[in-house]
Amino acid sequence: MSLAENIAQVQANIAAAALEVGRDPSEITLAAATKTQSTETIRAAIAAGITVCGENRVQEMTAHLEDNAYQGAELHFIGHLQTNKVKYVVGRVALIQSVGSQHLLNAIEAQAAKLDLVQDILLEVNIGGEESKSGIPPQELPALAVLAAEAPHLRLRGLMAIPPVARTPGGNRPFFTQMEQLFVDIRTSMGDNRSHINCLSIGMSGDYTDAVRAGATIVRVGTALFGPRPPMTRKA
Ligand SMILES: *Cc1c(COP(=O)(O)O)cnc(C)c1O
């Protein structure tokens, strides 16, 4: 299948899953995970209807930005972000989805203050409790959400998670359900400030329909759109 056909298929699957649970399909954004893809492929995806691109690597993203690769789409950062690279990301992307520590949150706040702008962020939750993964342990989330909401140059938009690799189809449903509950809890705790907290970014190629049924508002899909990825070392 062509890229355009894959995009149409994934969008149709998202819409069907939404309708199954009585959700409006327009509430859900398909973010294309564009890591390792060429500028040409990114442009073709946007021409075929992709409205959000999610990038993992600062260097790749910077090169694509210089090429104007994302023109016509919104850019999100979804990968692990080191504090020394924050300056290449803050103010250049609409949303940093992967804020998984207080250290990183502080660094983004400082850079946004320096640039005199407000950076939209999601807090990344380590929902599987995996030691190898970044992200905030669920029990530390309420305190960090308060810090994020109070930071003058940050706007907390919601939560993101990358659950463990599922061993069986549907294996991540319990994690998605937990994320939906954390999302509801954060919204509730924010009271009057919750109107901006409307993003729950869960679900990838193998499980995005489960994520939509569980309440995802953003799914991050790579392989199901672009096919298997070339090795990460390849220069874009
Ligand atoms: C690569 C990536 C995805 C998409 O993964 P696929 O399984 O290829 O759909 C989603 N989220 C993040 C953070 C990623 O790095």
PDB file of C-alpha atoms and ligand atoms in Angstrom, residues 33 35 56 78 162 204-205 220-223 229, ligand 1:
ATOM      1  CA  ALA A  33       6.111   9.512  14.154  1.00  0.00           C
ATOM      2  CA  LYS A  35      11.891   9.475  12.964  1.00  0.00           C
ATOM      3  CA  ASN A  56      12.405  11.945  18.434  1.00  0.00           C
ATOM      4  CA  ILE A  78       8.119  13.013  21.360  1.00  0.00           C
ATOM      5  CA  ILE A 162       4.910   4.726  26.117  1.00  0.00           C
ATOM      6  CA  MET A 204       1.340   3.473  18.648  1.00  0.00           C
ATOM      7  CA  SER A 205       1.173   1.274  15.514  1.00  0.00           C
ATOM      8  CA  ARG A 220       1.647   8.487  17.662  1.00  0.00           C
ATOM      9  CA  VAL A 221       1.985   6.173  14.679  1.00  0.00           C
ATOM     10  CA  GLY A 222       5.103   5.404  12.639  1.00  0.00           C
ATOM     11  CA  THR A 223       5.369   1.898  11.215  1.00  0.00           C
ATOM     12  CA  ARG A 229      11.969   1.939   9.714  1.00  0.00           C
TER      13      ARG A 229
HETATM   14  C1  LIG B   1       8.646   5.716  17.097  1.00  0.00           C
HETATM   15  C2  LIG B   1       7.686   6.199  18.110  1.00  0.00           C
HETATM   16  C3  LIG B   1       6.311   5.991  17.971  1.00  0.00           C
HETATM   17  C4  LIG B   1       5.707   5.214  16.830  1.00  0.00           C
HETATM   18  O1  LIG B   1       6.086   3.868  16.875  1.00  0.00           O
HETATM   19  P1  LIG B   1       5.485   2.817  15.838  1.00  0.00           P
HETATM   20  O2  LIG B   1       5.444   1.542  16.600  1.00  0.00           O
HETATM   21  O3  LIG B   1       6.404   2.783  14.684  1.00  0.00           O
HETATM   22  O4  LIG B   1       4.127   3.285  15.458  1.00  0.00           O
HETATM   23  C5  LIG B   1       5.481   6.536  18.942  1.00  0.00           C
HETATM   24  N1  LIG B   1       5.956   7.221  19.990  1.00  0.00           N
HETATM   25  C6  LIG B   1       7.262   7.428  20.160  1.00  0.00           C
HETATM   26  C7  LIG B   1       7.725   8.187  21.347  1.00  0.00           C
HETATM   27  C8  LIG B   1       8.165   6.913  19.237  1.00  0.00           C
HETATM   28  O5  LIG B   1       9.465   7.109  19.424  1.00  0.00           O
END
